[in-house]
Amino acid sequence: MATPEWQSRLTDSQFIFYDALISAPNIEWNDGVPYDRLVSLYESGDLDCIVGPTYFPREGKVFSDHEIRFEMVMFGRRGESLLKRDTITVGYLATLPRFDLPIVQPVEWYGLRTIQQGTDLIKIGRIDVLIAHNGFFDGDPVIEEMPFPPVHAVDLTLQCHDTPSARTFLAAFDARLRHEYDNSDSRIFEGRLGKRNNVS
């Protein structure tokens, strides 16, 4: 879920995308739905749009002109090695799929509601690894990024079923994004980014 801490860790371009999305009028959010369930609801037509991976154009789907990149990496406790463990417990947001990991040991997956839940669990040793987007724990005294390449890099965009109302919605979303990107250096937008960056 989009907690204040999560928002505070977004890059400027990620935050602009997120800000334009949540400021869209007349939308009903379904945040925190497990990933498989989210895809099932979308494919069955119960959801009009989702934020999902960028694809080449597909019949019956329309996509935003804009995308954002997230790189998911592995985090662990500072100074600890995974080599001595028989099994690795990995915390991941249940709204995301399980990624292939560069770990030889068996993996036990722990579905999380929020990254904050994962932060608490990894600090007390309930899980060994936490998957989150890169840069999330910069400067944290307990948690550090592990020396592995990203386990997943994905370009996300807003995609919808191809209907007249969805096309109108996407056109307005893209126009809002273009305006915010064009004005991201303005004093007004700098203030919004500054407020976001000061969330603790």
Tab-separated table of C-alpha atoms in Angstrom:
chain	number	residue	atom	x	y	z
A	1	MET	CA	0.000	0.000	0.000
A	2	ALA	CA	1.083	3.567	-0.607
A	3	THR	CA	2.268	4.491	2.874
A	4	PRO	CA	3.892	7.881	3.558
A	5	GLU	CA	7.255	6.132	3.958
A	6	TRP	CA	6.865	4.416	0.573
A	7	GLN	CA	5.976	7.737	-1.049
A	8	SER	CA	8.994	9.398	0.538
A	9	ARG	CA	11.330	6.849	-1.095
A	10	LEU	CA	10.091	7.357	-4.666
A	11	THR	CA	12.267	9.078	-7.221
A	12	ASP	CA	10.934	12.355	-8.565
A	13	SER	CA	9.679	10.763	-11.790
A	14	GLN	CA	8.018	7.912	-9.876
A	15	PHE	CA	6.362	10.380	-7.533
A	16	ILE	CA	5.064	12.515	-10.418
A	17	PHE	CA	3.467	9.413	-11.968
A	18	TYR	CA	1.959	8.363	-8.629
A	19	ASP	CA	0.765	11.880	-7.821
A	20	ALA	CA	-0.954	12.249	-11.207
A	21	LEU	CA	-2.664	8.905	-10.699
A	22	ILE	CA	-4.032	9.496	-7.218
A	23	SER	CA	-5.254	12.964	-8.183
A	24	ALA	CA	-7.379	11.540	-11.014
A	25	PRO	CA	-11.075	12.296	-10.413
A	26	ASN	CA	-13.873	9.747	-10.259
A	27	ILE	CA	-11.821	6.643	-9.606
A	28	GLU	CA	-12.366	3.872	-7.082
A	29	TRP	CA	-9.157	2.365	-5.698
A	30	ASN	CA	-8.537	-1.312	-5.030
A	31	ASP	CA	-5.193	-1.031	-3.268
A	32	GLY	CA	-3.538	-3.973	-1.562
A	33	VAL	CA	-5.131	-6.723	-3.669
A	34	PRO	CA	-2.797	-9.747	-3.984
A	35	TYR	CA	-1.114	-9.792	-7.382
A	36	ASP	CA	-2.726	-12.949	-8.782
A	37	ARG	CA	-6.150	-11.767	-7.650
A	38	LEU	CA	-5.519	-8.311	-9.148
A	39	VAL	CA	-4.678	-9.776	-12.570
A	40	SER	CA	-7.694	-12.101	-12.395
A	41	LEU	CA	-10.048	-9.210	-11.588
A	42	TYR	CA	-8.618	-7.129	-14.405
A	43	GLU	CA	-8.737	-9.882	-17.014
A	44	SER	CA	-12.318	-10.741	-16.068
A	45	GLY	CA	-13.359	-7.113	-16.502
A	46	ASP	CA	-14.080	-6.430	-12.831
A	47	LEU	CA	-11.377	-3.758	-12.864
A	48	ASP	CA	-11.219	-1.162	-15.629
A	49	CYS	CA	-7.517	-0.328	-15.281
A	50	ILE	CA	-4.419	-1.466	-13.460
A	51	VAL	CA	-0.873	-0.234	-13.046
A	52	GLY	CA	1.096	-3.053	-14.594
A	53	PRO	CA	4.059	-3.964	-16.774
A	54	THR	CA	4.423	-2.196	-20.099
A	55	TYR	CA	3.565	-4.447	-22.990
A	56	PHE	CA	3.538	-4.103	-26.709
A	57	PRO	CA	0.064	-3.066	-27.879
A	58	ARG	CA	-2.458	-5.849	-27.334
A	59	GLU	CA	-5.930	-6.189	-28.754
A	60	GLY	CA	-8.547	-4.873	-26.387
A	61	LYS	CA	-6.078	-2.940	-24.181
A	62	VAL	CA	-4.986	0.689	-24.178
A	63	PHE	CA	-1.952	2.095	-22.384
A	64	SER	CA	-0.666	5.380	-21.025
A	65	ASP	CA	1.987	7.182	-23.051
A	66	HIS	CA	4.136	7.307	-19.906
A	67	GLU	CA	5.909	4.678	-17.870
A	68	ILE	CA	8.030	4.458	-14.741
A	69	ARG	CA	10.801	2.014	-13.913
A	70	PHE	CA	11.139	0.130	-10.658
A	71	GLU	CA	14.086	-2.102	-9.815
A	72	MET	CA	13.379	-4.597	-7.069
A	73	VAL	CA	16.405	-5.603	-5.015
A	74	MET	CA	17.174	-7.763	-1.998
A	75	PHE	CA	17.813	-6.252	1.420
A	76	GLY	CA	19.216	-7.933	4.511
A	77	ARG	CA	20.553	-7.047	7.938
A	78	ARG	CA	23.966	-5.417	7.918
A	79	GLY	CA	26.854	-7.783	8.537
A	80	GLU	CA	24.845	-11.004	8.202
A	81	SER	CA	25.560	-13.701	5.632
A	82	LEU	CA	22.948	-15.917	4.026
A	83	LEU	CA	25.489	-18.642	3.293
A	84	LYS	CA	25.119	-20.257	6.704
A	85	ARG	CA	21.346	-20.649	6.480
A	86	ASP	CA	19.635	-23.841	5.333
A	87	THR	CA	16.471	-21.984	4.340
A	88	ILE	CA	15.968	-18.303	3.469
A	89	THR	CA	12.793	-16.543	4.565
A	90	VAL	CA	11.932	-13.799	2.063
A	91	GLY	CA	9.446	-11.022	2.699
A	92	TYR	CA	7.728	-9.524	-0.324
A	93	LEU	CA	4.636	-7.427	-0.905
A	94	ALA	CA	1.737	-9.792	-1.516
A	95	THR	CA	0.540	-7.423	-4.250
A	96	LEU	CA	3.609	-8.401	-6.308
A	97	PRO	CA	4.561	-11.700	-7.939
A	98	ARG	CA	7.318	-13.875	-6.506
A	99	PHE	CA	10.568	-13.254	-8.346
A	100	ASP	CA	13.352	-15.673	-9.197
A	101	LEU	CA	16.132	-15.111	-6.670
A	102	PRO	CA	19.897	-15.733	-6.932
A	103	ILE	CA	19.805	-17.993	-3.876
A	104	VAL	CA	20.715	-21.678	-3.854
A	105	GLN	CA	18.900	-22.515	-0.610
A	106	PRO	CA	15.169	-23.271	-0.464
A	107	VAL	CA	13.069	-20.119	-0.069
A	108	GLU	CA	10.128	-19.639	2.281
A	109	TRP	CA	7.951	-16.763	1.074
A	110	TYR	CA	6.317	-14.376	3.538
A	111	GLY	CA	3.565	-12.227	1.998
A	112	LEU	CA	3.558	-8.699	3.430
A	113	ARG	CA	0.800	-6.112	3.626
A	114	THR	CA	3.267	-3.219	3.696
A	115	ILE	CA	6.994	-2.591	3.441
A	116	GLN	CA	6.859	-1.246	7.010
A	117	GLN	CA	5.706	-4.675	8.168
A	118	GLY	CA	8.696	-6.183	6.350
A	119	THR	CA	11.028	-3.608	7.874
A	120	ASP	CA	9.892	-4.539	11.371
A	121	LEU	CA	10.190	-8.273	10.684
A	122	ILE	CA	13.651	-8.139	9.175
A	123	LYS	CA	14.976	-5.993	12.021
A	124	ILE	CA	13.859	-8.507	14.641
A	125	GLY	CA	15.066	-11.479	12.585
A	126	ARG	CA	11.685	-12.966	11.629
A	127	ILE	CA	12.621	-12.813	7.946
A	128	ASP	CA	16.081	-12.966	6.380
A	129	VAL	CA	15.528	-11.003	3.197
A	130	LEU	CA	13.181	-8.209	2.184
A	131	ILE	CA	12.454	-7.345	-1.430
A	132	ALA	CA	11.791	-3.675	-2.116
A	133	HIS	CA	12.668	-1.099	-4.726
A	134	ASN	CA	16.271	0.073	-4.865
A	135	GLY	CA	17.287	2.945	-2.653
A	136	PHE	CA	14.526	2.247	-0.154
A	137	PHE	CA	16.833	1.779	2.839
A	138	ASP	CA	19.595	4.234	1.947
A	139	GLY	CA	21.225	5.317	5.201
A	140	ASP	CA	19.399	2.774	7.363
A	141	PRO	CA	21.647	1.644	10.252
A	142	VAL	CA	20.288	-1.925	10.305
A	143	ILE	CA	19.198	-2.837	6.761
A	144	GLU	CA	21.357	-2.707	3.639
A	145	GLU	CA	21.067	-3.692	0.003
A	146	MET	CA	22.588	-7.106	-0.615
A	147	PRO	CA	25.395	-7.498	-3.193
A	148	PHE	CA	23.227	-9.027	-5.890
A	149	PRO	CA	21.887	-7.523	-9.105
A	150	PRO	CA	18.212	-6.484	-9.110
A	151	VAL	CA	15.923	-9.490	-8.892
A	152	HIS	CA	13.440	-7.724	-11.133
A	153	ALA	CA	13.340	-4.550	-13.194
A	154	VAL	CA	10.005	-3.529	-14.601
A	155	ASP	CA	8.583	-0.599	-16.518
A	156	LEU	CA	5.090	0.085	-15.227
A	157	THR	CA	2.315	1.998	-16.876
A	158	LEU	CA	-1.413	2.524	-16.536
A	159	GLN	CA	-3.314	0.083	-18.740
A	160	CYS	CA	-7.050	-0.231	-19.287
A	161	HIS	CA	-9.605	-2.184	-21.231
A	162	ASP	CA	-10.234	-0.443	-24.549
A	163	THR	CA	-13.488	1.410	-23.959
A	164	PRO	CA	-14.469	5.006	-24.762
A	165	SER	CA	-14.482	5.938	-21.075
A	166	ALA	CA	-11.054	4.350	-20.535
A	167	ARG	CA	-9.618	6.226	-23.515
A	168	THR	CA	-10.974	9.482	-22.068
A	169	PHE	CA	-9.520	8.613	-18.666
A	170	LEU	CA	-6.093	7.758	-20.129
A	171	ALA	CA	-6.029	10.935	-22.240
A	172	ALA	CA	-6.700	13.028	-19.128
A	173	PHE	CA	-4.081	11.084	-17.152
A	174	ASP	CA	-1.443	11.589	-19.855
A	175	ALA	CA	-2.289	15.293	-20.108
A	176	ARG	CA	-1.936	15.635	-16.324
A	177	LEU	CA	1.417	13.830	-16.436
A	178	ARG	CA	2.740	16.001	-19.271
A	179	HIS	CA	1.742	19.100	-17.327
A	180	GLU	CA	3.409	17.887	-14.131
A	181	TYR	CA	6.613	16.834	-15.897
A	182	ASP	CA	6.722	20.177	-17.741
A	183	ASN	CA	6.226	22.036	-14.471
A	184	SER	CA	8.336	19.842	-12.199
A	185	ASP	CA	10.886	22.653	-11.822
A	186	SER	CA	8.274	25.182	-10.799
A	187	ARG	CA	8.301	26.539	-7.255
A	188	ILE	CA	4.865	25.059	-6.597
A	189	PHE	CA	5.884	21.550	-7.628
A	190	GLU	CA	9.231	21.815	-5.842
A	191	GLY	CA	7.245	22.473	-2.674
A	192	ARG	CA	5.205	19.337	-3.182
A	193	LEU	CA	8.332	17.255	-3.795
A	194	GLY	CA	9.982	18.804	-0.767
A	195	LYS	CA	7.008	17.932	1.402
A	196	ARG	CA	7.084	14.379	0.035
A	197	ASN	CA	10.822	14.046	0.658
A	198	ASN	CA	10.475	15.157	4.261
A	199	VAL	CA	8.036	12.402	5.202
A	200	SER	CA	9.516	10.258	7.960
